[in-house]
XYZ file of C-alpha atoms in Angstrom:
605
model
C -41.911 -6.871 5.199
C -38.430 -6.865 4.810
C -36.418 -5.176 2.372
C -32.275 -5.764 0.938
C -30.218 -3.373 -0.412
C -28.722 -4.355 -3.020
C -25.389 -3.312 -5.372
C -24.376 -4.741 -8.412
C -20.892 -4.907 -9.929
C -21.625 -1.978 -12.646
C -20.855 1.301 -12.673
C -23.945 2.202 -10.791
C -23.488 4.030 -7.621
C -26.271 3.284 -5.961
C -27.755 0.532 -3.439
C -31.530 -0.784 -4.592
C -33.936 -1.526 -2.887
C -35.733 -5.834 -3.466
C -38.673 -6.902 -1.218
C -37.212 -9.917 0.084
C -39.725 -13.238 -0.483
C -41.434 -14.683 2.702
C -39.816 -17.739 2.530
C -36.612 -16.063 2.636
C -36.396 -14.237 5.208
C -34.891 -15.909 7.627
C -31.982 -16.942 5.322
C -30.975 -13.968 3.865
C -27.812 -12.149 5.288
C -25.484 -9.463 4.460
C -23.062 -10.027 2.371
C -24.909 -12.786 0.573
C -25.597 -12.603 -3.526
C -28.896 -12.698 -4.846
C -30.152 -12.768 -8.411
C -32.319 -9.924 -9.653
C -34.251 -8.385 -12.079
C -32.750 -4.985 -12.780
C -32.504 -2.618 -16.080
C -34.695 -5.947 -17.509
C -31.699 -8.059 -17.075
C -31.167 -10.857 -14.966
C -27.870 -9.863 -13.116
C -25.810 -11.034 -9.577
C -26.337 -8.445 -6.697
C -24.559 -8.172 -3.103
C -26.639 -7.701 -0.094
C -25.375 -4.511 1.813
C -28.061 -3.686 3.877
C -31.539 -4.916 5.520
C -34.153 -3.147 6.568
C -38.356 -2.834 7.301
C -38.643 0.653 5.208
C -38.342 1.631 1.816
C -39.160 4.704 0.075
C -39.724 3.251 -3.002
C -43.682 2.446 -4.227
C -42.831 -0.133 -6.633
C -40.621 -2.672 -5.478
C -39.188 -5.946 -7.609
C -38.876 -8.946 -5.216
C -35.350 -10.677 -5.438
C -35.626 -13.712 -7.942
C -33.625 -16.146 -5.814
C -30.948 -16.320 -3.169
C -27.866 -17.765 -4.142
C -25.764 -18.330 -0.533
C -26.760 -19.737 2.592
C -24.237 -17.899 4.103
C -22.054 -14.812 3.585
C -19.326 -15.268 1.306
C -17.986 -11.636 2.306
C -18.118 -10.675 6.395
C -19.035 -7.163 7.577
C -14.951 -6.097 7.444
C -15.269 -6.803 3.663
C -18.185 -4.980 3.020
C -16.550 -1.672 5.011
C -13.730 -2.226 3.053
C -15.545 -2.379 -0.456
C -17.351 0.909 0.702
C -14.120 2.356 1.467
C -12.535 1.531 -1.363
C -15.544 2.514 -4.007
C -15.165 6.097 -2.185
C -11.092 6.271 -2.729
C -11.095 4.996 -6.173
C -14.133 6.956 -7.263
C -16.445 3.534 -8.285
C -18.981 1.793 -7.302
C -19.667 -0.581 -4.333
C -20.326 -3.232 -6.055
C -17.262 -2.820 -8.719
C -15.259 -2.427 -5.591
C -16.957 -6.532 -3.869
C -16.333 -7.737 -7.361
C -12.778 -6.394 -7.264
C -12.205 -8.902 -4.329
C -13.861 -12.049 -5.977
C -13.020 -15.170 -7.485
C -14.374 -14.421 -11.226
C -16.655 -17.970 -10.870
C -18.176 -16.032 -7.610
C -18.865 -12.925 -9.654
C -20.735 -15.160 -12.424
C -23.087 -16.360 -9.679
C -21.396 -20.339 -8.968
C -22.838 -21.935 -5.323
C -20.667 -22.717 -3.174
C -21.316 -24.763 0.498
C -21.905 -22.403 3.121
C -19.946 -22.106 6.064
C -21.960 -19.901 8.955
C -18.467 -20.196 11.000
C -17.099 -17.584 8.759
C -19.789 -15.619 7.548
C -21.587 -12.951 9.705
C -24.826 -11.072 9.045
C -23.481 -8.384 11.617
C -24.788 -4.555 10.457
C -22.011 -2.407 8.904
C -23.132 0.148 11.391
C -21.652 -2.726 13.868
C -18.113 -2.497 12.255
C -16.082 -1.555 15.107
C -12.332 -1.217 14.601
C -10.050 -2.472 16.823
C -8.383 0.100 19.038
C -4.780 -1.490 19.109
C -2.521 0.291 16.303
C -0.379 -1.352 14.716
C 2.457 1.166 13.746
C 3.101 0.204 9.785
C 7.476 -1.069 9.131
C 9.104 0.050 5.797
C 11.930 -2.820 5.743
C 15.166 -1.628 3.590
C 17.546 -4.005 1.764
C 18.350 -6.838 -0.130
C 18.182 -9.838 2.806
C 14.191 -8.605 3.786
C 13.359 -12.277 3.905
C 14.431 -12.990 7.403
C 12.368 -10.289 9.004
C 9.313 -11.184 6.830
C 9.786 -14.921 8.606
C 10.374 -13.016 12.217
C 7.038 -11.054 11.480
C 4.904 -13.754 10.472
C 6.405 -16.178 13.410
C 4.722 -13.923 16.094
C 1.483 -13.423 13.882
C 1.122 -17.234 13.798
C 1.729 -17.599 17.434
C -1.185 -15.645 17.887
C -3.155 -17.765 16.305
C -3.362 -14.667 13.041
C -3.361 -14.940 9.711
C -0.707 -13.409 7.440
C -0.871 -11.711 3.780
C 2.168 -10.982 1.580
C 2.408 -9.795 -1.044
C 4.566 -10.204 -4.306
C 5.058 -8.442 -7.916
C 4.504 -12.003 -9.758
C 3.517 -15.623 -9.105
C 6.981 -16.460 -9.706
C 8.330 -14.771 -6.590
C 5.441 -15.605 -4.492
C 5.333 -19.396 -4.864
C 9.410 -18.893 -4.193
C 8.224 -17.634 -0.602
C 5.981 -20.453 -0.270
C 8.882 -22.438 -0.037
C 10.688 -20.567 2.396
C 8.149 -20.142 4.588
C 7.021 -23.707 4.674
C 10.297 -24.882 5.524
C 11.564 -22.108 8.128
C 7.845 -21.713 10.047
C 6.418 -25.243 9.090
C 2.869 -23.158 8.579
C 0.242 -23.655 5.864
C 0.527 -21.132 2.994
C -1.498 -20.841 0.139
C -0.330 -19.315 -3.360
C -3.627 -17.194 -4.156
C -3.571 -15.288 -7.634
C -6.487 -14.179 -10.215
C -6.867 -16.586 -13.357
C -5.303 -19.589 -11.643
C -6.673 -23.002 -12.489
C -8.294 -23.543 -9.482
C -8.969 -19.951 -8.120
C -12.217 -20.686 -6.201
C -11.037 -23.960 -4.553
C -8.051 -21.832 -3.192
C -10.431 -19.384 -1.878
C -12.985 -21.724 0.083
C -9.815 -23.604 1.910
C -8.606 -20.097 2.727
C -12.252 -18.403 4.035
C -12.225 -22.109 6.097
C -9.103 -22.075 7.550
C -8.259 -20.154 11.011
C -4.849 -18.767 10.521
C -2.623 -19.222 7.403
C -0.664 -17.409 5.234
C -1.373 -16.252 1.971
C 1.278 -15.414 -0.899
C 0.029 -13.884 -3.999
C -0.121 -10.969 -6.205
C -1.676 -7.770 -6.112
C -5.563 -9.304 -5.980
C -4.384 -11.367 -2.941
C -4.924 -8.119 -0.724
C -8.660 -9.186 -0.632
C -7.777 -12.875 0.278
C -10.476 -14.530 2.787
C -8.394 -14.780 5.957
C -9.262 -15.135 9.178
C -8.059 -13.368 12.002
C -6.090 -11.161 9.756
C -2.487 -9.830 12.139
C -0.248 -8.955 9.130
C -0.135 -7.792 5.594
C 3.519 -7.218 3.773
C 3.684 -5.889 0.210
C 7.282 -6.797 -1.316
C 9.293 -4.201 -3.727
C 5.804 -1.825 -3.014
C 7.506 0.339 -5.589
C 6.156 -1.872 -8.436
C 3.567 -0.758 -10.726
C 2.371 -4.081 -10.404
C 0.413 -3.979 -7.646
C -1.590 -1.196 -9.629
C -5.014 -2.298 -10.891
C -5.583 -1.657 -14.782
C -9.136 -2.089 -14.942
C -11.845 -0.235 -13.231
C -11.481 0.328 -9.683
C -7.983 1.111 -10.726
C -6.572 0.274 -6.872
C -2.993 0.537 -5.726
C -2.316 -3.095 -2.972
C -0.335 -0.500 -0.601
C -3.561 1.729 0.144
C -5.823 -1.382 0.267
C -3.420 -2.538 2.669
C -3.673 0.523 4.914
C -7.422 0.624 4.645
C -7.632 -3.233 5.903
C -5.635 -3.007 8.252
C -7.284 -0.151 9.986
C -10.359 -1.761 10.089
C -8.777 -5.358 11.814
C -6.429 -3.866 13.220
C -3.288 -5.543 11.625
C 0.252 -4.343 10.717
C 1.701 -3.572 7.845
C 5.445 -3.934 6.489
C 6.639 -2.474 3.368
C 9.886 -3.691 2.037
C 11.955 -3.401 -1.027
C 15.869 -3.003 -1.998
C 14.388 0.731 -2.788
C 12.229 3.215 -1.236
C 9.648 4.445 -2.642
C 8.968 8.062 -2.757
C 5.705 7.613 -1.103
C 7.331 5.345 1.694
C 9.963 7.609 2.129
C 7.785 10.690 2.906
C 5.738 8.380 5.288
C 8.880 7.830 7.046
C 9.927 11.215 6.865
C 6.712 12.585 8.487
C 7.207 9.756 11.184
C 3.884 7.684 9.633
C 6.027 4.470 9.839
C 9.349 3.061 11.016
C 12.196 2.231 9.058
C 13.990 -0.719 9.541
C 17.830 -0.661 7.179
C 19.465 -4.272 6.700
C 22.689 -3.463 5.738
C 23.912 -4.616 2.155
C 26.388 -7.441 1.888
C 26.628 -6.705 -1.871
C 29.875 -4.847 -2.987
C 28.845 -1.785 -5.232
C 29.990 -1.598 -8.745
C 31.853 0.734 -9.893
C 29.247 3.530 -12.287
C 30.854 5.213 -15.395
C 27.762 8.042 -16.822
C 28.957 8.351 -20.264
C 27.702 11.624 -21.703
C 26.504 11.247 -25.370
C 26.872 15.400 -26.138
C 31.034 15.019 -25.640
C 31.840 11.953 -27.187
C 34.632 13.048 -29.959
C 33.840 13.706 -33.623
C 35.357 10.714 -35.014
C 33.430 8.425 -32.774
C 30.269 10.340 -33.534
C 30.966 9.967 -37.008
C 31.153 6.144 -36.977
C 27.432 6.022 -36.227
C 28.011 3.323 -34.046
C 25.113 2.679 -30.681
C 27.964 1.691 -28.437
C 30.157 4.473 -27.096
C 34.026 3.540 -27.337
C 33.873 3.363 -23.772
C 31.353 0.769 -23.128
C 32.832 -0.891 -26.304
C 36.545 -1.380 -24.920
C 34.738 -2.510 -21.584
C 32.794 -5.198 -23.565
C 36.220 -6.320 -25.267
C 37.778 -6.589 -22.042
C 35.143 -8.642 -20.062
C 35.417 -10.836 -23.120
C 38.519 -11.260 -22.623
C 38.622 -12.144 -19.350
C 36.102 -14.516 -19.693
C 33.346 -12.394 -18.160
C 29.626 -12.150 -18.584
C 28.102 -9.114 -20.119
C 24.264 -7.670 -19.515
C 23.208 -5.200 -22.139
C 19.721 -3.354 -21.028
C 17.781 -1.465 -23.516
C 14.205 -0.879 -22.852
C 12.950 -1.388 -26.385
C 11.844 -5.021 -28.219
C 12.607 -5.607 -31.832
C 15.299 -4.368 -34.461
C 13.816 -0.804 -35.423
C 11.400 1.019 -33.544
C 10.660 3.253 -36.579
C 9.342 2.424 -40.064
C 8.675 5.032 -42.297
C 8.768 5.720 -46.559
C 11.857 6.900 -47.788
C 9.859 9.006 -50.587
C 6.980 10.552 -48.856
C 8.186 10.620 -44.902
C 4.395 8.200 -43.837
C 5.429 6.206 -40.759
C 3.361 2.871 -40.805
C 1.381 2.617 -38.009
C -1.071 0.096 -36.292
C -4.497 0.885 -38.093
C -5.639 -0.094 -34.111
C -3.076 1.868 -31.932
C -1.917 4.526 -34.576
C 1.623 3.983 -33.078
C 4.534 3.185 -35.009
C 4.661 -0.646 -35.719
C 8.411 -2.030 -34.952
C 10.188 -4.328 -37.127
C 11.119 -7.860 -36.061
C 14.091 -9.120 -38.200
C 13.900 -12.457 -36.887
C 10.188 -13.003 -38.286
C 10.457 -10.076 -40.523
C 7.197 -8.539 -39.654
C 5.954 -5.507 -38.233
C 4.187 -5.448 -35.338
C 2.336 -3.623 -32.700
C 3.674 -4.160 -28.882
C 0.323 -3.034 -27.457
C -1.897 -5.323 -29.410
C -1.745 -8.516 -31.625
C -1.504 -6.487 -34.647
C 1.205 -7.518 -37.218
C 1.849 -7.240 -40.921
C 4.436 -8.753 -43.939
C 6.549 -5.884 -44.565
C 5.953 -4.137 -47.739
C 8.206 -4.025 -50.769
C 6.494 -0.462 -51.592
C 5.306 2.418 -49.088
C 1.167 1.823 -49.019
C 0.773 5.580 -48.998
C 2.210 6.885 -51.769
C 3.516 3.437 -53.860
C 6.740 4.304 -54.648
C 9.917 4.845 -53.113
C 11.532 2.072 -50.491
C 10.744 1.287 -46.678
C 13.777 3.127 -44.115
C 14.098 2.033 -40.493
C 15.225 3.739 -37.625
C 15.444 3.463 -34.120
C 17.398 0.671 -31.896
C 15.570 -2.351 -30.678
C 17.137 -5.386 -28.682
C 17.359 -7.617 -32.020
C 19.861 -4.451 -33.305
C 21.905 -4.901 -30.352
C 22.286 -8.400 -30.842
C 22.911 -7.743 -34.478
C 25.526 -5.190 -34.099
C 27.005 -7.492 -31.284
C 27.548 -10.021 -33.899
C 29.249 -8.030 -36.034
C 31.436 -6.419 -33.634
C 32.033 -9.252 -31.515
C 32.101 -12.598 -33.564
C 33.660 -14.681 -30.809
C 31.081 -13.670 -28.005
C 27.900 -16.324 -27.592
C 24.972 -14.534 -27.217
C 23.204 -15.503 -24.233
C 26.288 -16.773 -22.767
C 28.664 -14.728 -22.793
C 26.831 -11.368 -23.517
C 23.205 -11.073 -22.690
C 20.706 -8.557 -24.286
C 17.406 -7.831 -22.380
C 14.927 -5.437 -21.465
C 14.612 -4.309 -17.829
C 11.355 -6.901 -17.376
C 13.390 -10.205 -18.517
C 16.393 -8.876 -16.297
C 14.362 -9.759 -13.670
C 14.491 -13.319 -14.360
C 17.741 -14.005 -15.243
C 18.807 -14.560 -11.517
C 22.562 -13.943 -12.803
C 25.273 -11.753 -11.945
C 27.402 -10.037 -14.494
C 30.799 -8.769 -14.764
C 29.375 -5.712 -16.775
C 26.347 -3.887 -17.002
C 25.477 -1.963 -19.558
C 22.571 0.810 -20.152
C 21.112 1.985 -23.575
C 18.918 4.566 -24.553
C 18.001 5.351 -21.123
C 17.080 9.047 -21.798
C 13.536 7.402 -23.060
C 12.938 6.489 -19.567
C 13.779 9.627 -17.872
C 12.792 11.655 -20.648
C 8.983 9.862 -20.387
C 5.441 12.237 -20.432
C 4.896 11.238 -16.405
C 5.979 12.414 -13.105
C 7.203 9.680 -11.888
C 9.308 8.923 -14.763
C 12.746 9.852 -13.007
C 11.608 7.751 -9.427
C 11.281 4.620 -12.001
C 14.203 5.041 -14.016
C 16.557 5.476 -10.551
C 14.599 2.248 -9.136
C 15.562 0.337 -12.517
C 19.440 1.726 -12.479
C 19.401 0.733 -8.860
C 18.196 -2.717 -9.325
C 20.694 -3.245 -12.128
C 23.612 -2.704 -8.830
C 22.626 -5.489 -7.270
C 23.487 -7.447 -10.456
C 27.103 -6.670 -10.871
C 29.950 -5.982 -8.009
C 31.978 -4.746 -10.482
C 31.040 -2.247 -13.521
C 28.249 -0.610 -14.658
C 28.254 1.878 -17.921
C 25.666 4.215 -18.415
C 25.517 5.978 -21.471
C 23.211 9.534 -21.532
C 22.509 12.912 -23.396
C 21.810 14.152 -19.882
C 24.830 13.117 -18.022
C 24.426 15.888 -15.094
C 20.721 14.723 -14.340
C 20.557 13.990 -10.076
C 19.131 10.543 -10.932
C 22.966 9.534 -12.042
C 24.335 11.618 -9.549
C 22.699 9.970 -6.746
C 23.539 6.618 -8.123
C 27.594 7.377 -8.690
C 27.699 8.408 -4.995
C 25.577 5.458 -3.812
C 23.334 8.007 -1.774
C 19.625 6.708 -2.651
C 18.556 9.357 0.062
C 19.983 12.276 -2.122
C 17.853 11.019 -4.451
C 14.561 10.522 -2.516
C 14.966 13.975 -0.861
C 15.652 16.052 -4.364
C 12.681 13.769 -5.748
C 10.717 14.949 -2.847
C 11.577 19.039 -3.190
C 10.678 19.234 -7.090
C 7.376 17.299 -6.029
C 6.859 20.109 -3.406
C 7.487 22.685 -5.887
C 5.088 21.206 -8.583
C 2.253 19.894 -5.544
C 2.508 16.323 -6.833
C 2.662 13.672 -5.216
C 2.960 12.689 -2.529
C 1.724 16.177 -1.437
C -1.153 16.042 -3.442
C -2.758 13.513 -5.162
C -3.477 13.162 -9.354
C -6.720 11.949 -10.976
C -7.231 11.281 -14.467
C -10.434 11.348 -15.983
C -10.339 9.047 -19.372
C -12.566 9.046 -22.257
C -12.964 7.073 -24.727
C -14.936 5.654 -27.864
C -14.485 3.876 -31.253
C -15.246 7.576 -33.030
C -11.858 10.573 -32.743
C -14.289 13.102 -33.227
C -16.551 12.499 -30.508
C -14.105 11.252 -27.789
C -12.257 14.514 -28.385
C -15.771 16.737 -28.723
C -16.708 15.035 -25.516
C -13.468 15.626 -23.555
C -13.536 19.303 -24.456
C -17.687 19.476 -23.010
C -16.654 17.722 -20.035
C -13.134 19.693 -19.411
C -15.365 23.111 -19.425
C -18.045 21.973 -17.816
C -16.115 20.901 -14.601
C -13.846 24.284 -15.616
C -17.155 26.238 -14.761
C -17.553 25.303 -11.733
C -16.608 27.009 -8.642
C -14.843 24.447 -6.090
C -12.133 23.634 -3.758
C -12.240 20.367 -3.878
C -10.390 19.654 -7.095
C -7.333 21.676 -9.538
C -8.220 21.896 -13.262
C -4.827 20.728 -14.754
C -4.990 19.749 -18.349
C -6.929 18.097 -21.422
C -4.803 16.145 -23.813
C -4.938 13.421 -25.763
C -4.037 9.897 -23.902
C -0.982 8.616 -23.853
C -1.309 6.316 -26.438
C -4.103 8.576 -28.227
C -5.570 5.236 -29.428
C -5.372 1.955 -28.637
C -6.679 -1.942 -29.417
C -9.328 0.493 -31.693
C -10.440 2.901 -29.659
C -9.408 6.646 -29.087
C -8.197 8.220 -25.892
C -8.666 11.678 -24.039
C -7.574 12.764 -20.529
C -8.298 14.888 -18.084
C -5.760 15.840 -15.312
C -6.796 17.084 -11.593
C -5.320 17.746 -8.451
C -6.503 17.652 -5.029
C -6.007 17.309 -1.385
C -9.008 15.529 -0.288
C -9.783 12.188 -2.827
C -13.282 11.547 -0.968
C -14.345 15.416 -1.414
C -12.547 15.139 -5.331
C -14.390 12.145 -5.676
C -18.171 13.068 -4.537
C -17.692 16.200 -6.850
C -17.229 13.949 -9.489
C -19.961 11.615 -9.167
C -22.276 14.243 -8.604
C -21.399 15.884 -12.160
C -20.708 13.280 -14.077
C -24.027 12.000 -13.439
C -25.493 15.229 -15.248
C -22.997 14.316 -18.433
C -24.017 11.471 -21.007
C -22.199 11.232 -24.084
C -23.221 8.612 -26.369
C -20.245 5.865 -27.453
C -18.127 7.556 -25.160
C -16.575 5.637 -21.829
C -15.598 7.762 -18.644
C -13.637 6.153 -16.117
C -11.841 7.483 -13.119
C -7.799 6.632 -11.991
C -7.029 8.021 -8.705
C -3.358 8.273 -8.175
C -2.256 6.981 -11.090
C 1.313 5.404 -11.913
């Protein structure tokens, strides 16, 4: 008899055992999907294993095979399993993570035996040559992409690169079409015709692939080369469970086929820069042709009395420099990291706040549609003539939103066209603008640097640094915390002064990149029981002797609730994320709180 392992794409982490039907058994392969009978459900499984034994009496007998062929090789399945053990999940939530979502729901597809093997994992051998990873520094990264992916080709390799969004990757299509003369394929997840992409990809010999952060699983063949543009990028964090990070997928592909990997960006991140410091990669440094602006920190304590007095959001400064850009016909970038008009609502009589009934956060007021409205879910409301709390009294705003900007703009500045000749945005649509600007300036950044998260200051520096390359001429910054190294760093134009004081409070604090964070999250429809839950869990794993993880923190999440349901988290630290990670499992198994979701981050951004 013969018998397949089996895992399913649920948080189960375990492989089952199905007796596999006579007339199947000489069809059936690893990495093939098979539809089963499990928890009295009909559900998709993946084939990881095949053997004669099983310890099980009582075996279920797999309903039906649904490929002919693999649709994931040996390399894939290693790399699932490796990736389930990082990012503390399950093997089959980690196969799913690298699927088309019509594959997942169990679609046929024609097999191809040419590029599916039935190999055993146990066969997985990894390739001995090393390829010794690049970080590539500086605007112009383009040209040694094209060098890179040139030789890769010429080997008759595949190539995978990486971008932050679709926009940017069908951009390099383009490019790379024209300068190599080379097949690419744009692969992303949700696009019209995601699966199609997929099957020419898994069928074709060497390509190139440019997509976003799911494109790290694409199909290739014959993989040589993986680059991951601006790696700093939150984007190429997974929200959903396994909550991956594209840069350590990269590294754990790549070991196993044996392929290289370039990192590039106009900034370093601080996890690229230790690498390099530790000699873990090279660094490559293309010069800047850009001219670098000249960086006024205005600091918010000192401004004079008078000026303070006038109430107004735009220091004299920054105002006088808007005047004279004006006048000389320039264009003007205002950033401020916040949508709306207000960003506070509250009663004037009895001091309630209105907040999303989903998200309990304060709900910011749109002038333009004059609504309220949450920005992390679809909730919005009229606003009301009376405060819903207490009935009396009159609604007072607060706060400074990008529609208050504008607004104050107008008033100020009659003669200026918004959008023309000054533009408002928030770091994300600054982006897209693909404009240069005569002046730059910065609003409310303490909010950034001043956020609940360790890597606050890295991404506020990354998002002043950016702003450079969008001006030769000035930039205004204007900051309660004027003496902070972040601005420092920038006014001397020394991004390594940065990095390395970045690096030494890390030390100090064992974060990362020294150690690595987990977050344990809870959460459920009911406050009470998320936060009951939380607690139980937070002493249980406080009771227990190990060296394997740090006991940091309980608190509520950051939102506490959100889109309805209430948040908890749990903050560790450790040095190993495997041995973290099988403590986990093994405990959590033992906990079962009813309503209540537990899911696992592993280096969280």
């Amino acid at each position: 008899m013969l018998y397949a392992n089996v895992v399913l794409g649920l948080p189960v982490d375990e492989a089952f055992d199905y007796l596999v039907p006579v007339n199947l058994e000489g069809e059936i392969n690893l990495g093939t999907r098979v539809r089963i009978n499990f928890r009295n459900k009909k559900e998709i499984g993946y084939v990881v294993g095949l053997s004669n034994k099983t310890k099980i009496k009582k075996v279920k007998e797999i309903a039906a095979l649904i490929d002919l062929a693999p649709i994931l090789n040996s390399k894939m399945l290693e790399l699932g399993k490796e990736l389930a053990e990082y990012y503390c999940c399950s093997w089959g939530e980690a196969i799913e993570a690298a699927l088309p979502e019509e594959l997942r729901k169990g679609k046929e597809i024609d097999g191809d035996k040419k590029h599916g093997d039935g190999s055993l994992l146990q066969e997985v051998s990894l390739v001995e040559k090393e390829n010794r990873p690049l970080f590539v520094q500086g605007e112009e990264r383009m040209p040694v992409y094209l060098r890179e992916i040139k030789q890769v080709l010429a080997a008759k390799q595949s190539a995978i690169i990486l971008f932050s969004d679709v926009a940017a990757a069908e951009k390099a299509k383009a490019v790379i079409q024209e300068s190599l003369s080379c097949e690419v394929f744009v692969a992303f997840r949700k696009q019209p015709n995601e699966l199609q992409v997929w099957e020419k990809i898994r069928k074709t010999d060497s390509c190139v692939v440019a997509g976003t952060r799911s494109s790290i699983f694409s199909p290739v063949n014959n993989l040589g080369l993986i680059i991951i543009d601006q790696d700093e990028d939150q984007g190429y964090k997974q929200e959903q469970v396994p909550h991956y990070h594209a840069r350590e997928v990269a590294f754990m592909r790549a070991k196993l086929e044996g392929a290289k990997v370039i990192l590039g960006s106009q900034n370093a991140s601080l996890e690229s820069f230790y690498l390099a410091q530790n000699n873990k990669l090279e660094y490559e440094i293309i010069p800047s042709r850009l001219a670098y602006p000249e960086i006024k920190v205005i600091d918010l304590r000192r401004i004079p009395y008078a000026e303070r007095k006038n109430k107004s959001i735009f220091s004299k400064f920054l105002a006088d420099a808007i005047f004279q850009a004006l006048t000389e016909k320039g264009k003007v970038l205002l950033v401020i990291n916040r949508k709306g008009f207000a960003t506070f609502a509250a009663c004037q009589n009895c001091k309630e706040a209105l907040k999303c009934p989903r998200c309990n956060l304060n709900l910011i007021f749109h002038y333009d549609e004059n609504k309220l409205k949450c920005h992390h879910c679809n909730f919005k409301m009229e606003v009301p003539k009376i405060c819903p709390s207490c009935n009396a009294g009159y609604i007072k705003y607060a706060g400074l939103g990008t529609e208050k900007v504008e607004s104050e703009l107008a008033r100020i500045f009659p003669q200026a066209r918004l959008n023309a000749d000054i533009y408002v945005a928030t770091s994300w649509k600054v982006e897209h603008l693909g404009i240069t600007f005569d002046l730059i300036g910065v609003m409310v950044i303490d909010d950034s640097l001043n956020r609940l998260d360790f890597r606050a200051v890295e991404k506020t520096f990354n998002l002043l640094l950016d702003l450079t390359k969008l001006t030769a001429k000035k930039m205004i910054i204007q900051s309660a915390n004027a003496g902070h190294f972040c601005f420092q760093a920038l006014l001397k134009n020394d991004a390594q002064l940065f990095l390395k004081t970045e690096l030494k409070e890390r030390k100090e604090l064992n974060f990362s990149p020294y150690q690595h964070m987990i977050l344990l999250k809870i959460r459920g429809a009911n406050e009470e029981k998320v936060q009951q839950a939380a607690q139980a869990l937070f002493g249980q794993l406080s009771k227990i002797k190990t060296t394997s993880i740090k006991m940091l923190a309980l608190n509520p999440g950051q939102p506490a609730k959100l889109r309805g349901n209430f948040y908890y988290q749990i903050l560790l630290r450790t040095v190993n994320v495997k041995r973290a990670n099988q403590f986990l499992k093994l405990h959590l198994k033992e906990t079962h709180f009813s309503g209540i979701i537990v899911s696992i981050d592993v280096d969280p951004v």
